[in-house]
């Protein structure tokens, strides 16, 4: 088992992990929105799947979720 680092080293690693996680979440959200926009523009789900790390079914679910969220946001304004 790997020994636990000292508190300062661990805190540095945790900050790096938090920054990377935040960047990943932001990028993932941008990709999800692009998937929804591509489907709305008429790009076939199979084509979207070939150019993203998702299957056709996951691309469909993502696009539907984003569209639903957008519809909910427009009703709240």
PDB file of N, CA, C and O in Angstrom:
ATOM      1  N   UNK A   1       0.842  -1.176   0.000  1.00  0.00           N
ATOM      2  CA  UNK A   1       0.000   0.000   0.000  1.00  0.00           C
ATOM      3  C   UNK A   1       0.891   1.244   0.000  1.00  0.00           C
ATOM      4  O   UNK A   1       1.914   1.297   0.671  1.00  0.00           O
ATOM      5  N   UNK A   2       0.493   2.229  -0.740  1.00  0.00           N
ATOM      6  CA  UNK A   2       1.252   3.470  -0.824  1.00  0.00           C
ATOM      7  C   UNK A   2       1.070   4.269   0.460  1.00  0.00           C
ATOM      8  O   UNK A   2      -0.063   4.440   0.925  1.00  0.00           O
ATOM      9  N   UNK A   3       2.172   4.766   1.025  1.00  0.00           N
ATOM     10  CA  UNK A   3       2.030   5.556   2.255  1.00  0.00           C
ATOM     11  C   UNK A   3       1.330   6.885   1.965  1.00  0.00           C
ATOM     12  O   UNK A   3       1.472   7.450   0.893  1.00  0.00           O
ATOM     13  N   UNK A   4       0.586   7.356   2.932  1.00  0.00           N
ATOM     14  CA  UNK A   4      -0.134   8.618   2.787  1.00  0.00           C
ATOM     15  C   UNK A   4       0.868   9.774   2.832  1.00  0.00           C
ATOM     16  O   UNK A   4       1.776   9.793   3.671  1.00  0.00           O
ATOM     17  N   UNK A   5       0.717  10.770   1.932  1.00  0.00           N
ATOM     18  CA  UNK A   5       1.649  11.905   1.943  1.00  0.00           C
ATOM     19  C   UNK A   5       1.402  12.813   3.147  1.00  0.00           C
ATOM     20  O   UNK A   5       0.360  12.726   3.798  1.00  0.00           O
ATOM     21  N   UNK A   6       2.367  13.681   3.387  1.00  0.00           N
ATOM     22  CA  UNK A   6       2.171  14.645   4.474  1.00  0.00           C
ATOM     23  C   UNK A   6       1.023  15.582   4.108  1.00  0.00           C
ATOM     24  O   UNK A   6       0.599  15.652   2.956  1.00  0.00           O
ATOM     25  N   UNK A   7       0.514  16.300   5.091  1.00  0.00           N
ATOM     26  CA  UNK A   7      -0.688  17.127   4.914  1.00  0.00           C
ATOM     27  C   UNK A   7      -0.510  18.169   3.807  1.00  0.00           C
ATOM     28  O   UNK A   7      -1.438  18.414   3.022  1.00  0.00           O
ATOM     29  N   UNK A   8       0.657  18.771   3.727  1.00  0.00           N
ATOM     30  CA  UNK A   8       0.884  19.810   2.719  1.00  0.00           C
ATOM     31  C   UNK A   8       0.857  19.219   1.309  1.00  0.00           C
ATOM     32  O   UNK A   8       0.221  19.765   0.406  1.00  0.00           O
ATOM     33  N   UNK A   9       1.540  18.104   1.111  1.00  0.00           N
ATOM     34  CA  UNK A   9       1.547  17.445  -0.207  1.00  0.00           C
ATOM     35  C   UNK A   9       0.143  16.993  -0.590  1.00  0.00           C
ATOM     36  O   UNK A   9      -0.285  17.141  -1.737  1.00  0.00           O
ATOM     37  N   UNK A  10      -0.561  16.433   0.379  1.00  0.00           N
ATOM     38  CA  UNK A  10      -1.924  15.975   0.097  1.00  0.00           C
ATOM     39  C   UNK A  10      -2.814  17.148  -0.299  1.00  0.00           C
ATOM     40  O   UNK A  10      -3.599  17.053  -1.248  1.00  0.00           O
ATOM     41  N   UNK A  11      -2.682  18.266   0.385  1.00  0.00           N
ATOM     42  CA  UNK A  11      -3.487  19.450   0.067  1.00  0.00           C
ATOM     43  C   UNK A  11      -3.180  19.936  -1.347  1.00  0.00           C
ATOM     44  O   UNK A  11      -4.088  20.332  -2.089  1.00  0.00           O
ATOM     45  N   UNK A  12      -1.911  19.886  -1.748  1.00  0.00           N
ATOM     46  CA  UNK A  12      -1.544  20.292  -3.106  1.00  0.00           C
ATOM     47  C   UNK A  12      -2.186  19.376  -4.142  1.00  0.00           C
ATOM     48  O   UNK A  12      -2.714  19.831  -5.154  1.00  0.00           O
ATOM     49  N   UNK A  13      -2.135  18.079  -3.879  1.00  0.00           N
ATOM     50  CA  UNK A  13      -2.755  17.124  -4.801  1.00  0.00           C
ATOM     51  C   UNK A  13      -4.262  17.321  -4.869  1.00  0.00           C
ATOM     52  O   UNK A  13      -4.862  17.255  -5.954  1.00  0.00           O
ATOM     53  N   UNK A  14      -4.880  17.587  -3.746  1.00  0.00           N
ATOM     54  CA  UNK A  14      -6.326  17.793  -3.733  1.00  0.00           C
ATOM     55  C   UNK A  14      -6.723  19.035  -4.520  1.00  0.00           C
ATOM     56  O   UNK A  14      -7.732  19.037  -5.228  1.00  0.00           O
ATOM     57  N   UNK A  15      -5.921  20.089  -4.424  1.00  0.00           N
ATOM     58  CA  UNK A  15      -6.195  21.305  -5.211  1.00  0.00           C
ATOM     59  C   UNK A  15      -6.083  20.998  -6.707  1.00  0.00           C
ATOM     60  O   UNK A  15      -6.913  21.443  -7.505  1.00  0.00           O
ATOM     61  N   UNK A  16      -5.057  20.228  -7.088  1.00  0.00           N
ATOM     62  CA  UNK A  16      -4.903  19.857  -8.497  1.00  0.00           C
ATOM     63  C   UNK A  16      -6.097  19.039  -8.973  1.00  0.00           C
ATOM     64  O   UNK A  16      -6.614  19.248 -10.079  1.00  0.00           O
ATOM     65  N   UNK A  17      -6.522  18.093  -8.153  1.00  0.00           N
ATOM     66  CA  UNK A  17      -7.677  17.268  -8.507  1.00  0.00           C
ATOM     67  C   UNK A  17      -8.942  18.109  -8.642  1.00  0.00           C
ATOM     68  O   UNK A  17      -9.734  17.911  -9.574  1.00  0.00           O
ATOM     69  N   UNK A  18      -9.143  19.045  -7.730  1.00  0.00           N
ATOM     70  CA  UNK A  18     -10.328  19.904  -7.786  1.00  0.00           C
ATOM     71  C   UNK A  18     -10.329  20.771  -9.038  1.00  0.00           C
ATOM     72  O   UNK A  18     -11.370  20.937  -9.682  1.00  0.00           O
ATOM     73  N   UNK A  19      -9.169  21.316  -9.408  1.00  0.00           N
ATOM     74  CA  UNK A  19      -9.081  22.136 -10.623  1.00  0.00           C
ATOM     75  C   UNK A  19      -9.361  21.292 -11.866  1.00  0.00           C
ATOM     76  O   UNK A  19     -10.092  21.709 -12.758  1.00  0.00           O
ATOM     77  N   UNK A  20      -8.781  20.108 -11.917  1.00  0.00           N
ATOM     78  CA  UNK A  20      -8.995  19.227 -13.063  1.00  0.00           C
ATOM     79  C   UNK A  20     -10.453  18.786 -13.156  1.00  0.00           C
ATOM     80  O   UNK A  20     -11.020  18.708 -14.250  1.00  0.00           O
ATOM     81  N   UNK A  21     -11.059  18.512 -12.026  1.00  0.00           N
ATOM     82  CA  UNK A  21     -12.464  18.110 -12.006  1.00  0.00           C
ATOM     83  C   UNK A  21     -13.353  19.245 -12.501  1.00  0.00           C
ATOM     84  O   UNK A  21     -14.274  19.022 -13.302  1.00  0.00           O
ATOM     85  N   UNK A  22     -13.090  20.452 -12.059  1.00  0.00           N
ATOM     86  CA  UNK A  22     -13.881  21.603 -12.499  1.00  0.00           C
ATOM     87  C   UNK A  22     -13.732  21.811 -14.007  1.00  0.00           C
ATOM     88  O   UNK A  22     -14.726  22.062 -14.706  1.00  0.00           O
ATOM     89  N   UNK A  23     -12.507  21.688 -14.518  1.00  0.00           N
ATOM     90  CA  UNK A  23     -12.281  21.842 -15.959  1.00  0.00           C
ATOM     91  C   UNK A  23     -12.995  20.736 -16.736  1.00  0.00           C
ATOM     92  O   UNK A  23     -13.599  20.990 -17.785  1.00  0.00           O
ATOM     93  N   UNK A  24     -12.948  19.526 -16.208  1.00  0.00           N
ATOM     94  CA  UNK A  24     -13.617  18.396 -16.858  1.00  0.00           C
ATOM     95  C   UNK A  24     -15.129  18.616 -16.907  1.00  0.00           C
ATOM     96  O   UNK A  24     -15.760  18.392 -17.946  1.00  0.00           O
ATOM     97  N   UNK A  25     -15.704  19.059 -15.814  1.00  0.00           N
ATOM     98  CA  UNK A  25     -17.151  19.296 -15.769  1.00  0.00           C
ATOM     99  C   UNK A  25     -17.558  20.375 -16.761  1.00  0.00           C
ATOM    100  O   UNK A  25     -18.583  20.251 -17.448  1.00  0.00           O
ATOM    101  N   UNK A  26     -16.763  21.424 -16.869  1.00  0.00           N
ATOM    102  CA  UNK A  26     -17.061  22.517 -17.798  1.00  0.00           C
ATOM    103  C   UNK A  26     -16.982  22.019 -19.241  1.00  0.00           C
ATOM    104  O   UNK A  26     -17.865  22.303 -20.057  1.00  0.00           O
ATOM    105  N   UNK A  27     -15.941  21.258 -19.551  1.00  0.00           N
ATOM    106  CA  UNK A  27     -15.771  20.723 -20.901  1.00  0.00           C
ATOM    107  C   UNK A  27     -16.867  19.717 -21.227  1.00  0.00           C
ATOM    108  O   UNK A  27     -17.404  19.702 -22.338  1.00  0.00           O
ATOM    109  N   UNK A  28     -17.213  18.894 -20.264  1.00  0.00           N
ATOM    110  CA  UNK A  28     -18.273  17.905 -20.467  1.00  0.00           C
ATOM    111  C   UNK A  28     -19.598  18.601 -20.752  1.00  0.00           C
ATOM    112  O   UNK A  28     -20.349  18.200 -21.640  1.00  0.00           O
ATOM    113  N   UNK A  29     -19.898  19.647 -20.019  1.00  0.00           N
ATOM    114  CA  UNK A  29     -21.135  20.401 -20.241  1.00  0.00           C
ATOM    115  C   UNK A  29     -21.145  21.009 -21.648  1.00  0.00           C
ATOM    116  O   UNK A  29     -22.169  20.968 -22.340  1.00  0.00           O
ATOM    117  N   UNK A  30     -20.004  21.548 -22.070  1.00  0.00           N
ATOM    118  CA  UNK A  30     -19.921  22.136 -23.412  1.00  0.00           C
ATOM    119  C   UNK A  30     -20.142  21.064 -24.479  1.00  0.00           C
ATOM    120  O   UNK A  30     -20.852  21.302 -25.471  1.00  0.00           O
ATOM    121  N   UNK A  31     -19.563  19.877 -24.292  1.00  0.00           N
ATOM    122  CA  UNK A  31     -19.766  18.782 -25.243  1.00  0.00           C
ATOM    123  C   UNK A  31     -21.231  18.353 -25.265  1.00  0.00           C
ATOM    124  O   UNK A  31     -21.810  18.140 -26.341  1.00  0.00           O
ATOM    125  N   UNK A  32     -21.836  18.233 -24.100  1.00  0.00           N
ATOM    126  CA  UNK A  32     -23.250  17.857 -24.031  1.00  0.00           C
ATOM    127  C   UNK A  32     -24.118  18.854 -24.805  1.00  0.00           C
ATOM    128  O   UNK A  32     -25.026  18.461 -25.542  1.00  0.00           O
ATOM    129  N   UNK A  33     -23.846  20.135 -24.647  1.00  0.00           N
ATOM    130  CA  UNK A  33     -24.627  21.154 -25.341  1.00  0.00           C
ATOM    131  C   UNK A  33     -24.409  21.083 -26.856  1.00  0.00           C
ATOM    132  O   UNK A  33     -25.352  21.254 -27.630  1.00  0.00           O
ATOM    133  N   UNK A  34     -23.173  20.798 -27.270  1.00  0.00           N
ATOM    134  CA  UNK A  34     -22.894  20.654 -28.700  1.00  0.00           C
ATOM    135  C   UNK A  34     -23.608  19.439 -29.285  1.00  0.00           C
ATOM    136  O   UNK A  34     -24.092  19.485 -30.425  1.00  0.00           O
ATOM    137  N   UNK A  35     -23.685  18.366 -28.526  1.00  0.00           N
ATOM    138  CA  UNK A  35     -24.410  17.179 -28.981  1.00  0.00           C
ATOM    139  C   UNK A  35     -25.880  17.528 -29.209  1.00  0.00           C
ATOM    140  O   UNK A  35     -26.462  17.182 -30.241  1.00  0.00           O
ATOM    141  N   UNK A  36     -26.473  18.237 -28.260  1.00  0.00           N
ATOM    142  CA  UNK A  36     -27.875  18.643 -28.412  1.00  0.00           C
ATOM    143  C   UNK A  36     -28.044  19.576 -29.606  1.00  0.00           C
ATOM    144  O   UNK A  36     -28.999  19.425 -30.387  1.00  0.00           O
ATOM    145  N   UNK A  37     -27.145  20.524 -29.773  1.00  0.00           N
ATOM    146  CA  UNK A  37     -27.228  21.462 -30.893  1.00  0.00           C
ATOM    147  C   UNK A  37     -27.081  20.737 -32.231  1.00  0.00           C
ATOM    148  O   UNK A  37     -27.789  21.052 -33.195  1.00  0.00           O
ATOM    149  N   UNK A  38     -26.169  19.767 -32.290  1.00  0.00           N
ATOM    150  CA  UNK A  38     -25.972  19.010 -33.531  1.00  0.00           C
ATOM    151  C   UNK A  38     -27.224  18.218 -33.874  1.00  0.00           C
ATOM    152  O   UNK A  38     -27.648  18.183 -35.039  1.00  0.00           O
ATOM    153  N   UNK A  39     -27.833  17.584 -32.873  1.00  0.00           N
ATOM    154  CA  UNK A  39     -29.064  16.828 -33.146  1.00  0.00           C
ATOM    155  C   UNK A  39     -30.169  17.764 -33.617  1.00  0.00           C
ATOM    156  O   UNK A  39     -30.879  17.459 -34.582  1.00  0.00           O
ATOM    157  N   UNK A  40     -30.304  18.925 -32.973  1.00  0.00           N
ATOM    158  CA  UNK A  40     -31.317  19.901 -33.384  1.00  0.00           C
ATOM    159  C   UNK A  40     -31.076  20.363 -34.816  1.00  0.00           C
ATOM    160  O   UNK A  40     -32.025  20.601 -35.567  1.00  0.00           O
ATOM    161  N   UNK A  41     -29.801  20.464 -35.206  1.00  0.00           N
ATOM    162  CA  UNK A  41     -29.455  20.893 -36.566  1.00  0.00           C
ATOM    163  C   UNK A  41     -29.678  19.790 -37.593  1.00  0.00           C
ATOM    164  O   UNK A  41     -29.545  20.025 -38.798  1.00  0.00           O
ATOM    165  N   UNK A  42     -29.981  18.571 -37.118  1.00  0.00           N
ATOM    166  CA  UNK A  42     -30.275  17.486 -38.035  1.00  0.00           C
ATOM    167  C   UNK A  42     -29.152  16.490 -38.252  1.00  0.00           C
ATOM    168  O   UNK A  42     -29.269  15.591 -39.087  1.00  0.00           O
ATOM    169  N   UNK A  43     -28.055  16.630 -37.522  1.00  0.00           N
ATOM    170  CA  UNK A  43     -26.962  15.665 -37.653  1.00  0.00           C
ATOM    171  C   UNK A  43     -27.442  14.330 -37.077  1.00  0.00           C
ATOM    172  O   UNK A  43     -27.948  14.293 -35.952  1.00  0.00           O
ATOM    173  N   UNK A  44     -27.309  13.247 -37.839  1.00  0.00           N
ATOM    174  CA  UNK A  44     -27.778  11.945 -37.347  1.00  0.00           C
ATOM    175  C   UNK A  44     -27.036  11.499 -36.084  1.00  0.00           C
ATOM    176  O   UNK A  44     -25.835  11.766 -35.930  1.00  0.00           O
ATOM    177  N   UNK A  45     -27.754  10.826 -35.201  1.00  0.00           N
ATOM    178  CA  UNK A  45     -27.151  10.354 -33.944  1.00  0.00           C
ATOM    179  C   UNK A  45     -25.974   9.422 -34.191  1.00  0.00           C
ATOM    180  O   UNK A  45     -24.998   9.453 -33.440  1.00  0.00           O
ATOM    181  N   UNK A  46     -26.042   8.598 -35.228  1.00  0.00           N
ATOM    182  CA  UNK A  46     -24.909   7.706 -35.523  1.00  0.00           C
ATOM    183  C   UNK A  46     -23.667   8.508 -35.881  1.00  0.00           C
ATOM    184  O   UNK A  46     -22.556   8.151 -35.498  1.00  0.00           O
ATOM    185  N   UNK A  47     -23.844   9.600 -36.585  1.00  0.00           N
ATOM    186  CA  UNK A  47     -22.709  10.454 -36.950  1.00  0.00           C
ATOM    187  C   UNK A  47     -22.161  11.155 -35.709  1.00  0.00           C
ATOM    188  O   UNK A  47     -20.940  11.232 -35.526  1.00  0.00           O
ATOM    189  N   UNK A  48     -23.052  11.645 -34.854  1.00  0.00           N
ATOM    190  CA  UNK A  48     -22.614  12.263 -33.599  1.00  0.00           C
ATOM    191  C   UNK A  48     -21.816  11.246 -32.790  1.00  0.00           C
ATOM    192  O   UNK A  48     -20.741  11.565 -32.259  1.00  0.00           O
ATOM    193  N   UNK A  49     -22.310  10.023 -32.717  1.00  0.00           N
ATOM    194  CA  UNK A  49     -21.641   8.974 -31.937  1.00  0.00           C
ATOM    195  C   UNK A  49     -20.252   8.676 -32.479  1.00  0.00           C
ATOM    196  O   UNK A  49     -19.322   8.403 -31.704  1.00  0.00           O
ATOM    197  N   UNK A  50     -20.074   8.737 -33.786  1.00  0.00           N
ATOM    198  CA  UNK A  50     -18.757   8.457 -34.386  1.00  0.00           C
ATOM    199  C   UNK A  50     -17.722   9.523 -34.035  1.00  0.00           C
ATOM    200  O   UNK A  50     -16.528   9.273 -34.109  1.00  0.00           O
ATOM    201  N   UNK A  51     -18.184  10.702 -33.677  1.00  0.00           N
ATOM    202  CA  UNK A  51     -17.279  11.829 -33.425  1.00  0.00           C
ATOM    203  C   UNK A  51     -17.225  12.244 -31.959  1.00  0.00           C
ATOM    204  O   UNK A  51     -16.669  13.296 -31.631  1.00  0.00           O
ATOM    205  N   UNK A  52     -17.816  11.440 -31.104  1.00  0.00           N
ATOM    206  CA  UNK A  52     -17.791  11.695 -29.659  1.00  0.00           C
ATOM    207  C   UNK A  52     -17.493  10.383 -28.940  1.00  0.00           C
ATOM    208  O   UNK A  52     -17.539   9.322 -29.560  1.00  0.00           O
ATOM    209  N   UNK A  53     -17.211  10.439 -27.651  1.00  0.00           N
ATOM    210  CA  UNK A  53     -16.941   9.193 -26.924  1.00  0.00           C
ATOM    211  C   UNK A  53     -18.213   8.460 -26.476  1.00  0.00           C
ATOM    212  O   UNK A  53     -18.167   7.636 -25.568  1.00  0.00           O
ATOM    213  N   UNK A  54     -19.348   8.758 -27.115  1.00  0.00           N
ATOM    214  CA  UNK A  54     -20.629   8.191 -26.698  1.00  0.00           C
ATOM    215  C   UNK A  54     -21.233   7.324 -27.785  1.00  0.00           C
ATOM    216  O   UNK A  54     -21.057   7.580 -28.975  1.00  0.00           O
ATOM    217  N   UNK A  55     -22.016   6.358 -27.373  1.00  0.00           N
ATOM    218  CA  UNK A  55     -22.798   5.564 -28.319  1.00  0.00           C
ATOM    219  C   UNK A  55     -23.963   6.412 -28.823  1.00  0.00           C
ATOM    220  O   UNK A  55     -24.259   7.482 -28.277  1.00  0.00           O
ATOM    221  N   UNK A  56     -24.641   5.908 -29.856  1.00  0.00           N
ATOM    222  CA  UNK A  56     -25.809   6.608 -30.383  1.00  0.00           C
ATOM    223  C   UNK A  56     -26.856   6.806 -29.292  1.00  0.00           C
ATOM    224  O   UNK A  56     -27.443   7.875 -29.150  1.00  0.00           O
ATOM    225  N   UNK A  57     -27.053   5.763 -28.484  1.00  0.00           N
ATOM    226  CA  UNK A  57     -28.067   5.836 -27.426  1.00  0.00           C
ATOM    227  C   UNK A  57     -27.693   6.878 -26.368  1.00  0.00           C
ATOM    228  O   UNK A  57     -28.532   7.650 -25.907  1.00  0.00           O
ATOM    229  N   UNK A  58     -26.424   6.915 -25.969  1.00  0.00           N
ATOM    230  CA  UNK A  58     -25.996   7.917 -24.984  1.00  0.00           C
ATOM    231  C   UNK A  58     -26.089   9.323 -25.558  1.00  0.00           C
ATOM    232  O   UNK A  58     -26.474  10.268 -24.864  1.00  0.00           O
ATOM    233  N   UNK A  59     -25.740   9.482 -26.832  1.00  0.00           N
ATOM    234  CA  UNK A  59     -25.858  10.799 -27.464  1.00  0.00           C
ATOM    235  C   UNK A  59     -27.315  11.249 -27.454  1.00  0.00           C
ATOM    236  O   UNK A  59     -27.619  12.417 -27.185  1.00  0.00           O
ATOM    237  N   UNK A  60     -28.242  10.316 -27.730  1.00  0.00           N
ATOM    238  CA  UNK A  60     -29.667  10.645 -27.701  1.00  0.00           C
ATOM    239  C   UNK A  60     -30.100  11.060 -26.303  1.00  0.00           C
ATOM    240  O   UNK A  60     -30.792  12.069 -26.121  1.00  0.00           O
ATOM    241  N   UNK A  61     -29.683  10.300 -25.291  1.00  0.00           N
ATOM    242  CA  UNK A  61     -30.054  10.619 -23.912  1.00  0.00           C
ATOM    243  C   UNK A  61     -29.498  11.973 -23.489  1.00  0.00           C
ATOM    244  O   UNK A  61     -30.186  12.770 -22.833  1.00  0.00           O
ATOM    245  N   UNK A  62     -28.254  12.235 -23.866  1.00  0.00           N
ATOM    246  CA  UNK A  62     -27.625  13.517 -23.514  1.00  0.00           C
ATOM    247  C   UNK A  62     -28.378  14.670 -24.185  1.00  0.00           C
ATOM    248  O   UNK A  62     -28.707  15.678 -23.534  1.00  0.00           O
ATOM    249  N   UNK A  63     -28.647  14.532 -25.469  1.00  0.00           N
ATOM    250  CA  UNK A  63     -29.351  15.598 -26.194  1.00  0.00           C
ATOM    251  C   UNK A  63     -30.744  15.841 -25.606  1.00  0.00           C
ATOM    252  O   UNK A  63     -31.160  16.994 -25.430  1.00  0.00           O
ATOM    253  N   UNK A  64     -31.436  14.772 -25.280  1.00  0.00           N
ATOM    254  CA  UNK A  64     -32.767  14.908 -24.689  1.00  0.00           C
ATOM    255  C   UNK A  64     -32.693  15.602 -23.335  1.00  0.00           C
ATOM    256  O   UNK A  64     -33.510  16.489 -23.036  1.00  0.00           O
ATOM    257  N   UNK A  65     -31.712  15.227 -22.515  1.00  0.00           N
ATOM    258  CA  UNK A  65     -31.559  15.863 -21.197  1.00  0.00           C
ATOM    259  C   UNK A  65     -31.276  17.350 -21.343  1.00  0.00           C
ATOM    260  O   UNK A  65     -31.883  18.184 -20.665  1.00  0.00           O
ATOM    261  N   UNK A  66     -30.344  17.708 -22.233  1.00  0.00           N
ATOM    262  CA  UNK A  66     -29.999  19.118 -22.427  1.00  0.00           C
ATOM    263  C   UNK A  66     -31.210  19.887 -22.945  1.00  0.00           C
ATOM    264  O   UNK A  66     -31.502  20.994 -22.463  1.00  0.00           O
ATOM    265  N   UNK A  67     -31.925  19.315 -23.911  1.00  0.00           N
ATOM    266  CA  UNK A  67     -33.115  19.992 -24.437  1.00  0.00           C
ATOM    267  C   UNK A  67     -34.163  20.204 -23.346  1.00  0.00           C
ATOM    268  O   UNK A  67     -34.793  21.259 -23.269  1.00  0.00           O
ATOM    269  N   UNK A  68     -34.349  19.204 -22.495  1.00  0.00           N
ATOM    270  CA  UNK A  68     -35.304  19.306 -21.391  1.00  0.00           C
ATOM    271  C   UNK A  68     -34.874  20.390 -20.409  1.00  0.00           C
ATOM    272  O   UNK A  68     -35.695  21.196 -19.951  1.00  0.00           O
ATOM    273  N   UNK A  69     -33.579  20.420 -20.091  1.00  0.00           N
ATOM    274  CA  UNK A  69     -33.068  21.459 -19.186  1.00  0.00           C
ATOM    275  C   UNK A  69     -33.254  22.842 -19.787  1.00  0.00           C
ATOM    276  O   UNK A  69     -33.649  23.779 -19.088  1.00  0.00           O
ATOM    277  N   UNK A  70     -32.986  22.974 -21.068  1.00  0.00           N
ATOM    278  CA  UNK A  70     -33.147  24.271 -21.734  1.00  0.00           C
ATOM    279  C   UNK A  70     -34.616  24.692 -21.736  1.00  0.00           C
ATOM    280  O   UNK A  70     -34.908  25.867 -21.520  1.00  0.00           O
ATOM    281  N   UNK A  71     -35.499  23.768 -21.978  1.00  0.00           N
ATOM    282  CA  UNK A  71     -36.936  24.080 -21.963  1.00  0.00           C
ATOM    283  C   UNK A  71     -37.371  24.529 -20.574  1.00  0.00           C
ATOM    284  O   UNK A  71     -38.158  25.467 -20.445  1.00  0.00           O
ATOM    285  N   UNK A  72     -36.850  23.884 -19.563  1.00  0.00           N
ATOM    286  CA  UNK A  72     -37.163  24.274 -18.184  1.00  0.00           C
ATOM    287  C   UNK A  72     -36.631  25.647 -17.855  1.00  0.00           C
ATOM    288  O   UNK A  72     -37.299  26.436 -17.185  1.00  0.00           O
ATOM    289  N   UNK A  73     -35.426  25.968 -18.350  1.00  0.00           N
ATOM    290  CA  UNK A  73     -34.837  27.276 -18.099  1.00  0.00           C
ATOM    291  C   UNK A  73     -35.613  28.382 -18.804  1.00  0.00           C
ATOM    292  O   UNK A  73     -35.802  29.462 -18.258  1.00  0.00           O
ATOM    293  N   UNK A  74     -36.119  28.102 -20.003  1.00  0.00           N
ATOM    294  CA  UNK A  74     -36.838  29.145 -20.730  1.00  0.00           C
ATOM    295  C   UNK A  74     -38.207  29.419 -20.093  1.00  0.00           C
ATOM    296  O   UNK A  74     -38.727  30.515 -20.204  1.00  0.00           O
ATOM    297  N   UNK A  75     -38.782  28.431 -19.413  1.00  0.00           N
ATOM    298  CA  UNK A  75     -40.065  28.632 -18.746  1.00  0.00           C
ATOM    299  C   UNK A  75     -39.905  29.430 -17.439  1.00  0.00           C
ATOM    300  O   UNK A  75     -40.852  30.020 -16.961  1.00  0.00           O
ATOM    301  N   UNK A  76     -38.698  29.425 -16.887  1.00  0.00           N
ATOM    302  CA  UNK A  76     -38.464  30.125 -15.616  1.00  0.00           C
ATOM    303  C   UNK A  76     -38.177  31.599 -15.825  1.00  0.00           C
ATOM    304  O   UNK A  76     -38.198  32.365 -14.890  1.00  0.00           O
ATOM    305  N   UNK A  77     -37.866  31.992 -17.038  1.00  0.00           N
ATOM    306  CA  UNK A  77     -37.514  33.404 -17.287  1.00  0.00           C
ATOM    307  C   UNK A  77     -38.739  34.274 -17.363  1.00  0.00           C
ATOM    308  O   UNK A  77     -39.831  33.970 -17.473  1.00  0.00           O
TER     309      UNK A  77
END
